Short mmCIF file of C-alpha atoms in Angstrom, two decimals:
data_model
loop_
_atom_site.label_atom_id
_atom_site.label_comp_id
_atom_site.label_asym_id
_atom_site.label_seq_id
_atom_site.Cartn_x
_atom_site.Cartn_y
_atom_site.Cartn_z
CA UNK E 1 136.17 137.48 241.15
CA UNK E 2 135.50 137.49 237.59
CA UNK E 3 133.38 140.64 237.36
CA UNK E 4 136.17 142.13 239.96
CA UNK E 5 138.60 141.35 237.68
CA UNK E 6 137.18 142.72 234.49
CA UNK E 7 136.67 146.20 236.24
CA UNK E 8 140.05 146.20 237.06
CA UNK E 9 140.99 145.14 233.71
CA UNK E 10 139.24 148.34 232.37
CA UNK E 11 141.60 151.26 234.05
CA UNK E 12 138.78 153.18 234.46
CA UNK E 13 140.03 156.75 236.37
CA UNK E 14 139.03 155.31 239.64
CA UNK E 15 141.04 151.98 238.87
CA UNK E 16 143.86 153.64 238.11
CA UNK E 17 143.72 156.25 241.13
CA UNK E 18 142.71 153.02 243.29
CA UNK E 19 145.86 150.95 241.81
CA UNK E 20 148.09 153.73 242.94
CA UNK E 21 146.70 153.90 246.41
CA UNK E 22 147.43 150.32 246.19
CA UNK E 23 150.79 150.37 245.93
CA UNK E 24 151.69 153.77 248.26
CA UNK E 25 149.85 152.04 250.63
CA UNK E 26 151.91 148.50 250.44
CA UNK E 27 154.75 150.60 250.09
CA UNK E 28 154.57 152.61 253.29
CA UNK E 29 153.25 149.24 255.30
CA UNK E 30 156.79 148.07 254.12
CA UNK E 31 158.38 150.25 256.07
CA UNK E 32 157.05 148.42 259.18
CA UNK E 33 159.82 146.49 259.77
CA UNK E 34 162.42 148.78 259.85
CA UNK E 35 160.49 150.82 262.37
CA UNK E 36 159.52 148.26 264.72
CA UNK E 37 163.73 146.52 264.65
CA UNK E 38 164.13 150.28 264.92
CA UNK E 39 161.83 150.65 268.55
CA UNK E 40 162.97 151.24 271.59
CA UNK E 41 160.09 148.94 273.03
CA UNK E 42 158.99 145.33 272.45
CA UNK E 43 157.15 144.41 269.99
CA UNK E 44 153.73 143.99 271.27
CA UNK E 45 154.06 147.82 272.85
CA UNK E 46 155.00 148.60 269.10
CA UNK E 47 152.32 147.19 268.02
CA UNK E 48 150.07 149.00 270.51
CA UNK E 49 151.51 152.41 270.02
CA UNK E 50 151.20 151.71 265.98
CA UNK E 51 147.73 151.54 266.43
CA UNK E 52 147.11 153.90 269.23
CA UNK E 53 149.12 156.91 267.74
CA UNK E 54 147.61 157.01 264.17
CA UNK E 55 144.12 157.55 265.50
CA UNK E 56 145.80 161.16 265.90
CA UNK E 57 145.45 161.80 262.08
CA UNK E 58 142.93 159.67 261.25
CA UNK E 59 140.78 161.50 264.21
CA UNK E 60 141.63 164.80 262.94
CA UNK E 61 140.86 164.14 259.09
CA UNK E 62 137.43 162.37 260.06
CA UNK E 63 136.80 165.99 261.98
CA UNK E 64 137.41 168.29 259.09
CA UNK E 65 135.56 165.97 256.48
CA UNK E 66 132.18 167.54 255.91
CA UNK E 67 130.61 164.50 253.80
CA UNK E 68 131.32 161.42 255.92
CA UNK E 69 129.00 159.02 254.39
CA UNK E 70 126.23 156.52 256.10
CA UNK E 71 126.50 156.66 259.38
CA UNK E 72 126.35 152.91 261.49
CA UNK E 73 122.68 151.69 262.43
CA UNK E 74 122.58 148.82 264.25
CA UNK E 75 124.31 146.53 266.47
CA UNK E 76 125.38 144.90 263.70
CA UNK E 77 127.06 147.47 261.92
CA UNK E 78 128.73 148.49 264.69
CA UNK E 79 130.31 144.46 264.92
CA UNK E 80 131.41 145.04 261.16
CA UNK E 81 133.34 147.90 262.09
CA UNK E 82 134.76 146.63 264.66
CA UNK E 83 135.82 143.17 263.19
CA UNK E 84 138.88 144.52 261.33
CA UNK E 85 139.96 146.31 264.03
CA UNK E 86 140.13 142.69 266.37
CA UNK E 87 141.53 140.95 263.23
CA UNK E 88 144.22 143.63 262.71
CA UNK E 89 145.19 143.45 266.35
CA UNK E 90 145.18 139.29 266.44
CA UNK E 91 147.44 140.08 263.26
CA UNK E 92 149.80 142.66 264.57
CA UNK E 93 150.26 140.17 268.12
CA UNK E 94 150.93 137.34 266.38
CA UNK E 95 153.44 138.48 263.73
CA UNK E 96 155.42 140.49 266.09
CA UNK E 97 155.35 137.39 268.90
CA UNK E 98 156.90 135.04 265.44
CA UNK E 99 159.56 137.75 264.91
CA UNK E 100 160.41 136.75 268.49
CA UNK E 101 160.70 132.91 268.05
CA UNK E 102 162.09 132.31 264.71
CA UNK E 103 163.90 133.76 262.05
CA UNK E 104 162.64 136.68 260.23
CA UNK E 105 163.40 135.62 256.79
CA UNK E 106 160.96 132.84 257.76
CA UNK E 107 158.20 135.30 260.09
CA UNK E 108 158.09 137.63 256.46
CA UNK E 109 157.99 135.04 253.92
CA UNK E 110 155.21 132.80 256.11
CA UNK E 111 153.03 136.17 257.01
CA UNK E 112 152.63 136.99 253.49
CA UNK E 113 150.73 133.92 252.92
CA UNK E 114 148.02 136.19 253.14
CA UNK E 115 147.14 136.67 249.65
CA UNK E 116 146.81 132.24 249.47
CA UNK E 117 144.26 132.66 252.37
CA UNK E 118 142.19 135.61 250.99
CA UNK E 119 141.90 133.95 247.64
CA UNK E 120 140.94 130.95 249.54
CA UNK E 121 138.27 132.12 252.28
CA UNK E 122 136.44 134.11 248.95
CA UNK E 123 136.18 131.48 246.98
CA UNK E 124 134.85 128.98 249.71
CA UNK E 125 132.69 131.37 251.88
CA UNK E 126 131.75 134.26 248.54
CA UNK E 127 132.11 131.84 245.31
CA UNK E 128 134.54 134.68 244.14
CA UNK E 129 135.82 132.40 241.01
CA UNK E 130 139.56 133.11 240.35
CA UNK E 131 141.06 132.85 237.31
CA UNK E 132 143.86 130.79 236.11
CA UNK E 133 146.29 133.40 234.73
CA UNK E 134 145.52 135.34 238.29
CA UNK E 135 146.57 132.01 239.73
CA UNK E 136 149.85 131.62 238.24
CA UNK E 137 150.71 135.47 238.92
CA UNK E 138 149.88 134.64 242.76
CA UNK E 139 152.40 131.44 242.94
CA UNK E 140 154.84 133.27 240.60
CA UNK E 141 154.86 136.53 243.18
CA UNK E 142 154.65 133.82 246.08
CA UNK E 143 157.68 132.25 244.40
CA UNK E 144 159.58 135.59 244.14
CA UNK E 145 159.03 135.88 248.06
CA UNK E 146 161.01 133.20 248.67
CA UNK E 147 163.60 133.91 246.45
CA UNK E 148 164.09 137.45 248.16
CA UNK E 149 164.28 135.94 251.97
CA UNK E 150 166.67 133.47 250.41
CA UNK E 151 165.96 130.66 248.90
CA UNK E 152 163.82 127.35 250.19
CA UNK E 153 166.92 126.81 251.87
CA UNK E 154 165.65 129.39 254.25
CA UNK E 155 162.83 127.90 254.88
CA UNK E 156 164.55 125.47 257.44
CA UNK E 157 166.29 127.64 259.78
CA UNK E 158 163.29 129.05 261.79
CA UNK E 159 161.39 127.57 264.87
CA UNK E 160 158.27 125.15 263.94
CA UNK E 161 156.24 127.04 266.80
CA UNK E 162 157.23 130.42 265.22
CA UNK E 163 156.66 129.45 261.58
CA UNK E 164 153.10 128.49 262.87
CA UNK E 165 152.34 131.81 264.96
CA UNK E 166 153.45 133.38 261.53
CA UNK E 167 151.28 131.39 259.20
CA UNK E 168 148.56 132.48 261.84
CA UNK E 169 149.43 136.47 261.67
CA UNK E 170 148.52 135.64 257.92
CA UNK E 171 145.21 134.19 258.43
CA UNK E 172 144.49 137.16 260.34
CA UNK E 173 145.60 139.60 258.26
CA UNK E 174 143.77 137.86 254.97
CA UNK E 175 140.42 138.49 257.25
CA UNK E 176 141.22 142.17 257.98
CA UNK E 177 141.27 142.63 254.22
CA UNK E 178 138.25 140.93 253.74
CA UNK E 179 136.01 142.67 256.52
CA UNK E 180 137.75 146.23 254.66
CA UNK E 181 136.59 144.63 251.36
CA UNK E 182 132.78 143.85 252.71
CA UNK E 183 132.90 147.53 254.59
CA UNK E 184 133.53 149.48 251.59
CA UNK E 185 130.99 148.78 249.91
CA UNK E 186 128.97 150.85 252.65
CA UNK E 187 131.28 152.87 254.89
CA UNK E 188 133.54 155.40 253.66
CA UNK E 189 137.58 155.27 254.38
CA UNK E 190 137.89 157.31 257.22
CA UNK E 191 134.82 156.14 259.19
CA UNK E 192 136.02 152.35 258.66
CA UNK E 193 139.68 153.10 259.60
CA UNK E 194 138.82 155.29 262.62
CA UNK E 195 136.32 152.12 263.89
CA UNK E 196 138.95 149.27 262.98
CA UNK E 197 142.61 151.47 264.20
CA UNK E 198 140.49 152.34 267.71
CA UNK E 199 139.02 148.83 268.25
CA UNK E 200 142.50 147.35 267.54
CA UNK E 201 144.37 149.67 270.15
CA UNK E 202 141.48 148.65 272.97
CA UNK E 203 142.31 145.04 271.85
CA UNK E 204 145.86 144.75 271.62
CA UNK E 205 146.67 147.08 274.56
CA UNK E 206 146.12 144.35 277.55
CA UNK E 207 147.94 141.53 275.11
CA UNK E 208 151.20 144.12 274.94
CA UNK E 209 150.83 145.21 278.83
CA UNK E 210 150.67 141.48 279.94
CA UNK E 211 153.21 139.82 277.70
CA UNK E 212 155.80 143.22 277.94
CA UNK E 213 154.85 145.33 280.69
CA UNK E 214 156.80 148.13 279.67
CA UNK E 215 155.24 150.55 277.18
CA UNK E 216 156.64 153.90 277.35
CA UNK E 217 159.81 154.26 274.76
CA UNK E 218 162.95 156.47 276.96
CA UNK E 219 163.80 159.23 274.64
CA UNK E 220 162.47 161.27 272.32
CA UNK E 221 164.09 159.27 269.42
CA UNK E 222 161.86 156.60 270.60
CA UNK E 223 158.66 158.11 270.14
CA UNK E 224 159.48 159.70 266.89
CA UNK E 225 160.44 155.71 265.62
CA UNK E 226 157.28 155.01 267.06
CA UNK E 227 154.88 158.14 265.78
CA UNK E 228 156.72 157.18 262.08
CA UNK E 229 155.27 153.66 262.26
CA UNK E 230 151.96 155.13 263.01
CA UNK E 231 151.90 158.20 260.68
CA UNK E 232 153.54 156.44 258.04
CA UNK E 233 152.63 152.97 257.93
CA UNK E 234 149.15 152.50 259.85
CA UNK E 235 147.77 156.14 258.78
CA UNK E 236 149.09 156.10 255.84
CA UNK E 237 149.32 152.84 254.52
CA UNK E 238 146.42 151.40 255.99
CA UNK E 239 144.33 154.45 254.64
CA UNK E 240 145.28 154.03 250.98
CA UNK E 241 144.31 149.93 251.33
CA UNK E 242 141.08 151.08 252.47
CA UNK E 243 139.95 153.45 250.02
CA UNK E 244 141.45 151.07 247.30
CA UNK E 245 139.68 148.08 248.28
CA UNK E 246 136.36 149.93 247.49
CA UNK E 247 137.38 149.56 243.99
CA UNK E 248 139.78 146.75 243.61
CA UNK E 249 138.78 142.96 244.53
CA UNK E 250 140.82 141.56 247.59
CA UNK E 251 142.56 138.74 246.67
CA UNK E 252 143.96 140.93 243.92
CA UNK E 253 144.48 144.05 246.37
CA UNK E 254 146.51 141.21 249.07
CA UNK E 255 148.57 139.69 246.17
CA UNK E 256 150.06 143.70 245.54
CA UNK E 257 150.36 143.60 249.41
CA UNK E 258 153.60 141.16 248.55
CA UNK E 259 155.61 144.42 247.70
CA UNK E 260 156.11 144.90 251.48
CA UNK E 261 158.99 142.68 251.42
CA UNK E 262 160.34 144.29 248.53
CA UNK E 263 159.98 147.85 249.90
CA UNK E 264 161.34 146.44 253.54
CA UNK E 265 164.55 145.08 251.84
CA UNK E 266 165.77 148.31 249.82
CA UNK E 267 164.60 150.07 253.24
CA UNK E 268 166.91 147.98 255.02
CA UNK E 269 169.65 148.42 252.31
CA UNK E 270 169.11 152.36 252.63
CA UNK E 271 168.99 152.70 256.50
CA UNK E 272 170.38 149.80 258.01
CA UNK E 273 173.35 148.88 255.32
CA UNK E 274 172.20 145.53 254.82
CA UNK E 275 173.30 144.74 251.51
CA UNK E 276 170.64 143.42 248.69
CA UNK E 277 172.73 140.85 246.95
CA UNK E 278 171.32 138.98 243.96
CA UNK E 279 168.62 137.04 245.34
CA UNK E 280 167.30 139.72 246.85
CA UNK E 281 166.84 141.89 243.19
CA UNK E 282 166.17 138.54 241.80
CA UNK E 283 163.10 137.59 244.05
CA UNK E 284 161.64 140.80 243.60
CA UNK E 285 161.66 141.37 240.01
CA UNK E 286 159.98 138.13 240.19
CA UNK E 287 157.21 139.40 242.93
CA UNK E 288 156.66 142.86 240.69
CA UNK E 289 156.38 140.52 237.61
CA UNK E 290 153.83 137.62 239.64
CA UNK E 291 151.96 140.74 240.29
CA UNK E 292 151.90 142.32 236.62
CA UNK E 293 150.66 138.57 235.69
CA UNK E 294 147.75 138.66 238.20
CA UNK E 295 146.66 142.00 237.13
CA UNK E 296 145.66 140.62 233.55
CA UNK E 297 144.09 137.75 235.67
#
């Protein structure tokens, strides 16, 4: 990670452009949760139509560009492209199936684990070599995770089976970011997300019609929750981690991920009146500042 790191460390133009993507990106994933409380369908059709609905823009965009990039030429690159897609989906299931069985202070703060597993799987399977100060800003952003979904006290009142599915969501999702990361660096944004958004709607659409059954929302309030999740959060969000990760190194890039819970709580204060009382501003000064740490890292 060290020759990651000291690119980043630069700000060149691109960094800076890339940083910013970075954070819109994490920002509009944050939204996530208020859409899919918001649905009028279960979470694995959420899930399904997240996916399915954002190929809509992402379709359209990879129509009008005139430069697309390399094109696939082999099997193999066709698997690559696909990978992310079945990782995101395996992700998407499995967080939205923990939300189900135990609390979701506990299904948030256990599903962002995915910055410990990226930094993890690099060093082991890439000998990405991590720093120490970018170690300390990943516990101290960890740390202000937990402080925003309360406290280790928390920690206790989920379900052991849930807390595990969770945990699992983030292994997933730490492999989606790494198969973006290894893409990048010969596909172009819109080729990779159009691949990886289609292969995850084939993949997750039998998991949500088995487990739910019922997929079509019943008004037209529904859909629009539904088409803001996709537009917003998967075409959006997804699309500016994608083009950043061609420029940013991925356990960094997962570590800024950890402002989803911040952006989902002030959402949630701004919609849905729940109130952010001083844990909540507490834990996420302390994620922004675990972040501002790793950066230097």
């Amino acid at each position: 990670m060290s020759q990651a790191a000291s690119t980043l460390s630069e700000a060149s133009p691109s960094n800076r452009l890339a940083l910013a993507a970075l954070i819109l990106g994490g920002a509009a994933i944050g939204g996530s949760p208020i859409f899919v409380r918001l649905s009028e369908v279960g979470p694995m059709a959420t899930a399904f139509w997240r996916v399915a609905l954002a190929l809509i823009p992402i379709f359209i965009v990879s129509l009008m560009k005139k430069h697309a990039g390399p094109k696939p030429q082999s099997l193999s690159d066709y698997g690559m492209l696909i990978l992310p897609g079945v990782m995101l989906s395996l992700d998407l299931a499995a967080w939205h199936l923990s939300l189900t069985m135990t609390s979701v202070a506990n299904a948030t703060l256990l599903a962002n684990l995915a910055p410990v597993f990226v930094t993890v799987i690099a060093f082991v399977f890439f000998r990405a070599r991590t720093s120490g100060v970018f170690l300390l800003g990943l516990v101290l952003a960890l740390a202000g995770v937990v402080i925003l979904k309360g406290g280790p006290a928390a920690i206790g009142n989920g379900d052991l089976g849930g807390d595990g599915i969770a945990m699992i969501a983030a292994f997933f999702y730490a492999c989606y970011i790494l198969a973006i990361g290894r893409l990048r660096s010969r596909f172009d944004t819109i080729r990779i997300m159009l691949w990886s958004t289609a292969s995850a709607a084939v993949f997750i659409f039998p998991i949500a019609l088995i487990h739910e059954g019922h997929m079509l929302p019943a008004s037209l309030y529904g859909w629009s929750i539904l088409f803001g999740l996709a537009f917003i959060s998967h075409a959006g969000g997804q699309v500016a981690i994608t083009y950043a990760l061609a420029y940013l190194p991925p356990a960094f890039s997962s570590l800024t991920l950890l402002l989803q819970p911040v952006v989902a709580a002030i959402l949630a204060w701004a919609l849905l009146n729940e109130a952010i009382g001083t844990m909540q501003a507490l834990g996420g000064a302390v994620v922004l500042a675990g972040i501002m740490v790793a950066r230097r890292g």
